[in-house]
Short mmCIF file of C-alpha atoms in Angstrom, two decimals:
data_model
loop_
_atom_site.label_atom_id
_atom_site.label_comp_id
_atom_site.label_asym_id
_atom_site.label_seq_id
_atom_site.Cartn_x
_atom_site.Cartn_y
_atom_site.Cartn_z
CA MET A 1 -0.02 0.07 -0.02
CA SER A 2 1.10 3.54 -0.38
CA LYS A 3 0.43 7.25 -0.88
CA ILE A 4 -1.39 7.75 -4.11
CA SER A 5 -3.07 10.42 -6.18
CA ALA A 6 -6.85 10.96 -6.21
CA ASP A 7 -7.08 9.71 -9.71
CA LYS A 8 -5.48 6.55 -8.95
CA LEU A 9 -7.85 6.10 -6.13
CA GLN A 10 -10.93 6.71 -8.37
CA ALA A 11 -9.45 3.91 -10.78
CA GLU A 12 -9.21 1.46 -7.96
CA LEU A 13 -12.65 2.21 -6.62
CA ALA A 14 -14.04 1.88 -10.25
CA LYS A 15 -12.56 -1.58 -10.26
CA GLY A 16 -14.11 -2.30 -6.83
CA THR A 17 -10.82 -2.66 -5.29
CA THR A 18 -10.76 -1.59 -1.47
CA ALA A 19 -8.10 -1.21 1.27
CA PRO A 20 -8.40 -1.84 5.01
CA VAL A 21 -7.25 1.78 5.90
CA TYR A 22 -7.83 5.24 4.20
CA LEU A 23 -6.46 8.53 5.16
CA LEU A 24 -7.96 11.31 3.05
CA THR A 25 -6.42 14.56 3.68
CA GLY A 26 -6.69 17.98 1.91
CA GLU A 27 -9.16 20.84 1.80
CA ASP A 28 -11.58 19.43 -0.63
CA VAL A 29 -14.36 18.07 1.63
CA TYR A 30 -16.63 17.41 -1.34
CA ARG A 31 -14.35 14.65 -3.22
CA LYS A 32 -13.53 13.10 0.19
CA ALA A 33 -17.21 12.79 1.16
CA LEU A 34 -17.83 11.14 -2.31
CA VAL A 35 -15.16 8.58 -1.69
CA ILE A 36 -16.88 7.59 1.54
CA LYS A 37 -20.19 7.29 -0.44
CA GLN A 38 -18.34 5.09 -3.29
CA LEU A 39 -16.89 2.89 -0.51
CA ARG A 40 -20.07 2.34 1.07
CA ASP A 41 -21.70 1.44 -2.26
CA ILE A 42 -18.92 -1.00 -3.26
CA LEU A 43 -19.17 -2.87 0.15
CA HIS A 44 -22.98 -3.10 0.01
CA LEU A 45 -23.26 -1.98 3.67
CA ASP A 46 -26.34 -1.70 5.74
CA ASP A 47 -26.58 0.58 8.87
CA PHE A 48 -25.51 -2.12 11.30
CA ASN A 49 -22.08 -2.31 9.56
CA PHE A 50 -21.49 1.53 9.17
CA PHE A 51 -20.30 3.96 11.75
CA LYS A 52 -19.29 7.73 11.05
CA ALA A 53 -18.43 10.36 13.73
CA GLY A 54 -16.21 13.28 14.26
CA ALA A 55 -12.95 12.71 16.00
CA THR A 56 -13.57 13.62 19.61
CA SER A 57 -12.04 11.62 22.39
CA ALA A 58 -15.17 9.57 22.91
CA GLU A 59 -15.87 8.99 19.31
CA VAL A 60 -12.19 7.85 18.48
CA SER A 61 -12.65 5.17 21.38
CA GLU A 62 -16.22 4.05 20.02
CA ALA A 63 -14.94 4.03 16.40
CA LEU A 64 -11.89 1.82 17.25
CA ALA A 65 -14.00 -0.41 19.30
CA GLN A 66 -16.26 -1.11 16.37
CA ALA A 67 -13.41 -1.46 14.03
CA ASN A 68 -12.06 -4.16 16.09
CA THR A 69 -15.45 -5.94 16.02
CA ALA A 70 -16.39 -8.39 13.45
CA PRO A 71 -19.33 -7.44 11.02
CA VAL A 72 -22.86 -8.44 11.61
CA PHE A 73 -24.31 -10.60 8.80
CA SER A 74 -21.59 -8.93 6.28
CA GLU A 75 -18.35 -9.60 5.15
CA VAL A 76 -16.98 -6.18 6.19
CA ARG A 77 -17.60 -3.21 8.36
CA LEU A 78 -17.02 0.59 7.44
CA ILE A 79 -15.81 2.92 10.10
CA VAL A 80 -15.34 6.61 9.32
CA LEU A 81 -13.67 9.22 11.58
CA THR A 82 -13.96 12.80 10.15
CA GLY A 83 -11.68 15.89 11.11
CA ILE A 84 -8.76 13.95 12.74
CA ASP A 85 -6.62 16.95 12.17
CA LYS A 86 -8.31 18.17 15.31
CA LEU A 87 -6.39 15.77 17.33
CA ARG A 88 -3.41 16.89 19.11
CA LYS A 89 -0.06 15.43 17.82
CA GLY A 90 1.05 12.52 20.32
CA SER A 91 -2.30 12.42 22.00
CA LYS A 92 -3.74 9.02 23.23
CA GLU A 93 -6.42 9.19 20.56
CA GLN A 94 -3.82 9.74 17.86
CA THR A 95 -1.57 6.95 19.33
CA ALA A 96 -4.51 4.56 19.29
CA LEU A 97 -5.09 5.34 15.53
CA VAL A 98 -1.58 4.82 14.63
CA ALA A 99 -1.59 1.45 16.63
CA TYR A 100 -4.83 0.18 14.96
CA ALA A 101 -3.38 1.19 11.41
CA GLN A 102 -0.41 -0.89 12.20
CA ASN A 103 -2.56 -4.01 12.65
CA PRO A 104 -5.96 -3.34 11.08
CA LEU A 105 -8.80 -6.00 11.25
CA PRO A 106 -9.11 -7.41 7.65
CA THR A 107 -12.87 -7.46 7.90
CA THR A 108 -13.01 -3.55 8.57
CA THR A 109 -12.30 -0.75 6.33
CA LEU A 110 -11.43 2.50 8.25
CA VAL A 111 -11.55 5.81 6.85
CA LEU A 112 -9.84 8.84 8.37
CA THR A 113 -10.52 12.26 6.90
CA HIS A 114 -7.74 15.07 7.71
CA ASN A 115 -8.52 18.67 6.47
CA ASP A 116 -5.04 20.10 6.72
CA ALA A 117 -2.45 18.52 4.27
CA LYS A 118 0.33 20.84 5.48
CA LYS A 119 -0.28 19.90 9.25
CA LEU A 120 -0.21 16.00 8.14
CA LYS A 121 3.31 16.53 7.16
CA THR A 122 4.26 16.78 10.74
CA ASP A 123 2.26 13.95 11.75
CA LYS A 124 4.34 11.22 10.13
CA ALA A 125 3.48 8.42 12.50
CA LEU A 126 -0.09 8.60 11.37
CA SER A 127 0.46 9.01 7.60
CA ASP A 128 3.24 6.51 7.61
CA ALA A 129 1.11 3.73 9.32
CA CYS A 130 -1.88 4.60 7.08
CA ALA A 131 0.28 4.41 3.99
CA GLN A 132 1.70 1.01 5.00
CA ALA A 133 -1.73 -0.49 5.81
CA GLY A 134 -3.66 1.21 2.99
CA ARG A 135 -3.83 4.45 1.01
CA VAL A 136 -3.00 7.97 1.86
CA VAL A 137 -4.71 10.40 -0.59
CA ASN A 138 -4.33 14.16 -0.84
CA PHE A 139 -7.43 15.92 -2.05
CA ASP A 140 -6.25 19.54 -2.59
CA GLU A 141 -8.99 22.10 -3.69
CA LEU A 142 -9.25 22.00 -7.37
CA LYS A 143 -8.00 25.08 -9.15
CA ASN A 144 -7.48 26.60 -12.67
CA ASP A 145 -7.27 23.74 -15.34
CA ASP A 146 -7.88 21.12 -12.81
CA LEU A 147 -11.13 22.73 -11.77
CA SER A 148 -12.11 23.25 -15.51
CA THR A 149 -11.29 19.62 -16.37
CA TRP A 150 -13.58 18.51 -13.50
CA VAL A 151 -16.27 20.72 -14.41
CA ARG A 152 -16.07 19.73 -18.02
CA GLY A 153 -16.22 16.10 -17.01
CA GLN A 154 -19.22 16.50 -14.98
CA ILE A 155 -21.07 18.44 -17.67
CA SER A 156 -19.96 15.66 -20.23
CA ALA A 157 -21.36 13.04 -18.15
CA LYS A 158 -24.83 14.58 -18.35
CA GLY A 159 -24.59 14.14 -21.96
CA LEU A 160 -23.94 17.86 -22.66
CA LYS A 161 -21.39 19.48 -24.85
CA PRO A 162 -20.07 22.56 -23.18
CA THR A 163 -18.18 25.34 -24.93
CA PHE A 164 -14.97 26.77 -23.32
CA ASP A 165 -16.86 29.98 -22.56
CA ALA A 166 -19.57 27.95 -20.79
CA VAL A 167 -17.09 26.34 -18.52
CA ASP A 168 -15.16 29.40 -17.91
CA LEU A 169 -18.08 31.37 -16.84
CA LEU A 170 -19.36 28.50 -14.56
CA CYS A 171 -16.10 28.31 -12.78
CA GLU A 172 -15.76 32.14 -12.43
CA SER A 173 -19.34 32.55 -11.00
CA VAL A 174 -19.42 29.69 -8.73
CA GLY A 175 -15.80 29.25 -7.70
CA SER A 176 -14.11 25.99 -6.46
CA ASP A 177 -17.10 24.82 -4.37
CA LEU A 178 -17.69 21.43 -5.96
CA ALA A 179 -20.98 20.78 -4.15
CA ALA A 180 -22.25 24.19 -5.43
CA LEU A 181 -20.97 23.43 -8.96
CA GLU A 182 -22.70 19.98 -9.07
CA ASN A 183 -25.88 21.88 -8.08
CA GLU A 184 -25.54 24.36 -10.92
CA ILE A 185 -24.56 21.55 -13.49
CA GLU A 186 -27.71 19.58 -12.45
CA LYS A 187 -29.78 22.82 -13.16
CA LEU A 188 -28.17 23.10 -16.54
CA SER A 189 -28.85 19.40 -17.33
CA LEU A 190 -32.76 20.01 -16.48
CA TYR A 191 -32.74 23.17 -18.26
CA THR A 192 -31.55 21.57 -21.55
CA ALA A 193 -33.35 18.30 -21.03
CA GLN A 194 -35.84 18.84 -23.95
CA ARG A 195 -33.33 20.19 -26.40
CA GLU A 196 -32.09 18.06 -29.30
CA ASP A 197 -28.95 20.22 -29.52
CA LYS A 198 -26.89 19.31 -26.38
CA THR A 199 -24.18 22.16 -26.82
CA LEU A 200 -24.12 24.12 -23.66
CA SER A 201 -23.33 27.75 -24.13
CA LYS A 202 -22.40 30.70 -21.87
CA GLU A 203 -25.96 32.15 -22.35
CA ASP A 204 -27.32 28.95 -21.03
CA VAL A 205 -25.11 29.29 -17.90
CA LEU A 206 -26.03 32.87 -17.59
CA THR A 207 -29.61 32.00 -17.62
CA CYS A 208 -29.23 29.23 -15.11
CA ILE A 209 -27.25 31.14 -12.38
CA GLY A 210 -29.78 34.10 -12.74
CA PHE A 211 -28.46 36.49 -15.14
CA SER A 212 -29.66 37.41 -18.70
CA LYS A 213 -27.34 37.85 -21.64
CA GLU A 214 -27.45 41.61 -21.04
CA GLU A 215 -26.72 41.22 -17.40
CA ASN A 216 -23.56 39.22 -17.75
CA PRO A 217 -21.67 39.99 -14.51
CA PHE A 218 -18.27 39.54 -16.32
CA GLU A 219 -18.95 41.94 -18.99
CA LEU A 220 -17.00 44.77 -17.45
CA ALA A 221 -14.14 42.58 -16.86
CA ASN A 222 -14.00 41.30 -20.44
CA ALA A 223 -14.26 44.69 -21.82
CA LEU A 224 -11.24 45.67 -19.60
CA THR A 225 -9.03 42.56 -20.80
CA ALA A 226 -10.22 43.25 -24.33
CA CYS A 227 -8.83 46.84 -23.89
CA ASN A 228 -12.12 48.17 -25.10
CA LYS A 229 -12.50 51.62 -23.44
CA VAL A 230 -15.93 52.47 -25.13
CA ARG A 231 -17.47 49.09 -23.92
CA ALA A 232 -15.94 49.41 -20.43
CA LEU A 233 -17.26 53.13 -19.82
CA ALA A 234 -20.69 51.86 -21.15
CA GLN A 235 -20.68 49.13 -18.58
CA ILE A 236 -19.99 51.51 -15.83
CA ASP A 237 -22.68 53.77 -16.89
CA LYS A 238 -25.12 50.75 -16.89
CA LEU A 239 -24.04 49.32 -13.49
CA VAL A 240 -24.09 52.78 -11.70
CA ASP A 241 -27.49 53.50 -13.16
CA GLY A 242 -28.85 50.00 -12.35
CA GLY A 243 -28.11 50.81 -8.59
CA GLU A 244 -25.04 48.66 -7.99
CA GLU A 245 -22.70 49.75 -5.10
CA PRO A 246 -19.64 51.68 -6.38
CA VAL A 247 -17.44 49.57 -4.14
CA ALA A 248 -18.85 46.47 -5.92
CA ILE A 249 -18.21 47.90 -9.31
CA LEU A 250 -14.49 48.72 -8.20
CA SER A 251 -14.10 45.03 -7.18
CA LYS A 252 -15.22 43.95 -10.51
CA MET A 253 -12.59 46.10 -11.98
CA THR A 254 -9.69 45.19 -9.57
CA TYR A 255 -9.42 41.46 -10.57
CA PRO A 256 -8.96 41.77 -14.28
CA ILE A 257 -6.61 44.62 -14.01
CA LEU A 258 -4.49 42.73 -11.47
CA LYS A 259 -4.65 39.57 -14.00
CA MET A 260 -3.62 41.88 -16.90
CA ALA A 261 -0.74 43.44 -14.90
CA ARG A 262 0.47 39.89 -13.90
CA ILE A 263 0.25 38.76 -17.70
CA LYS A 264 2.05 41.84 -18.98
CA ARG A 265 4.93 41.31 -16.45
CA LEU A 266 5.32 37.72 -17.21
CA SER A 267 5.33 38.33 -21.00
CA GLU A 268 7.82 41.04 -20.76
CA ALA A 269 10.04 38.80 -18.76
CA GLY A 270 10.25 36.50 -21.75
CA MET A 271 8.16 33.64 -20.42
CA SER A 272 6.53 31.36 -23.04
CA ASN A 273 2.50 31.24 -23.28
CA SER A 274 2.41 27.84 -21.34
CA GLU A 275 4.66 29.27 -18.70
CA ILE A 276 2.69 32.40 -18.33
CA LEU A 277 -0.69 30.53 -18.26
CA HIS A 278 0.64 28.45 -15.28
CA ALA A 279 2.55 31.24 -13.46
CA ALA A 280 -0.47 33.64 -13.61
CA GLY A 281 -2.87 31.06 -12.58
CA LEU A 282 -5.08 31.23 -15.66
CA PHE A 283 -7.60 28.85 -17.19
CA PRO A 284 -6.51 27.10 -20.33
CA TRP A 285 -8.94 29.02 -22.63
CA GLU A 286 -7.56 32.22 -21.16
CA SER A 287 -4.57 32.00 -23.43
CA ARG A 288 -6.21 34.46 -25.51
CA LEU A 289 -5.40 37.17 -22.90
CA ILE A 290 -1.66 36.26 -23.21
CA SER A 291 -2.01 36.72 -26.95
CA ASN A 292 -3.63 40.30 -26.19
CA ALA A 293 -0.71 41.34 -23.68
CA ARG A 294 1.00 43.17 -26.36
CA ASN A 295 -2.25 45.69 -26.29
CA PHE A 296 -2.06 46.05 -22.52
CA PRO A 297 -0.53 49.32 -21.08
CA PRO A 298 3.05 49.45 -19.79
CA GLN A 299 3.98 48.50 -16.28
CA LYS A 300 4.16 52.07 -15.12
CA VAL A 301 0.52 52.57 -16.18
CA PHE A 302 -0.47 49.56 -14.16
CA LEU A 303 1.49 50.87 -11.23
CA ALA A 304 -0.35 54.13 -11.24
CA VAL A 305 -3.73 52.34 -11.84
CA LEU A 306 -3.30 49.99 -8.90
CA ASN A 307 -2.47 53.04 -6.60
CA ARG A 308 -5.64 54.80 -7.81
CA LEU A 309 -7.75 51.47 -7.26
CA ILE A 310 -6.34 51.46 -3.49
CA ASP A 311 -7.24 55.12 -2.94
CA THR A 312 -10.71 54.81 -4.77
CA ASP A 313 -11.53 51.79 -2.43
CA ALA A 314 -10.47 53.45 0.82
CA GLY A 315 -12.52 56.55 -0.44
CA PHE A 316 -15.75 54.74 -1.23
CA LYS A 317 -15.48 52.67 2.12
CA SER A 318 -14.94 55.83 4.24
CA GLY A 319 -17.95 57.68 2.77
CA ALA A 320 -15.74 60.35 0.72
CA ASN A 321 -17.79 62.51 -1.56
CA LEU A 322 -16.89 61.00 -4.70
CA ASP A 323 -18.83 60.86 -7.69
CA PRO A 324 -19.13 57.09 -8.74
CA LYS A 325 -19.27 57.52 -12.56
CA THR A 326 -16.55 60.20 -12.70
CA THR A 327 -14.16 58.25 -10.30
CA LEU A 328 -14.65 54.71 -11.80
CA LYS A 329 -14.46 56.10 -15.54
CA GLY A 330 -11.33 57.94 -14.51
CA ILE A 331 -9.81 54.55 -13.75
CA VAL A 332 -10.63 53.10 -17.16
CA LEU A 333 -9.31 56.29 -18.79
CA MET A 334 -6.04 56.09 -16.95
CA LEU A 335 -5.71 52.37 -17.91
CA LEU A 336 -6.85 52.58 -21.49
CA ARG A 337 -5.76 56.13 -22.48
#
């Protein structure tokens, strides 16, 4: 047994292969919960042979007592302890878990979830014992191309064919919360259920997450990264007239401007497109921004704009008498003069 990747674990579970001990670590709670569900399905367990609890002192004792007990009218028992990162290093509870992992009962599958991968590096006794007896798997939060690949896979599993823009918009609007993304993907599946054309567009995503095409929440950001001054100014008019808070509009401007500044700096440093894509934390389809970097303003302009953003944010939040349209448009004109 050993430390393996999340993908390799999924491949093993798909074949119905299980281990006596699992230590699932990392910040991605969703995928760890999915592994527990998969194990329960694979092992065909009833409630008599399934125990799940948080890692308190009393629950650890109960879990280990059950782990050392033969299953009832079943070939195996599944024991799950969540949040073991809360146990103090070297505590009697952690020591007991290490001792069990060194000699697990063959008819028990023990799953431990640990939500802090960095802390686990200092808990070598536990991770080494679990790796020796079974599997240690790290579930880092999915980001950038890993997140987009997961989203595309989930959408494709519903029989849909997502465009790059649709995946891009879904990731940007929902973020890396996989449970929330799964919920939105289910909504998209129901929304397109009666359609013959299973292509999933950006407009479909906008509709399902509560925006019309004209209300695209990323339109201002898209205008800025496209260096389209007229479009960006028009969006500011629209957002201010629509009653959006100036500080919220400023936030919509800050992220794309920071992204542009990073791309410009990395591009001028002579990095290749693939290197910039990774270093700037971009999605794969955002490579178009790298191609457009030659149209971005010079670094000294970005520096001045970033200082203006900071001052404007402080002004809006302190209640200074700033005219929203004039102030926000001034930033756009400074950036794309």
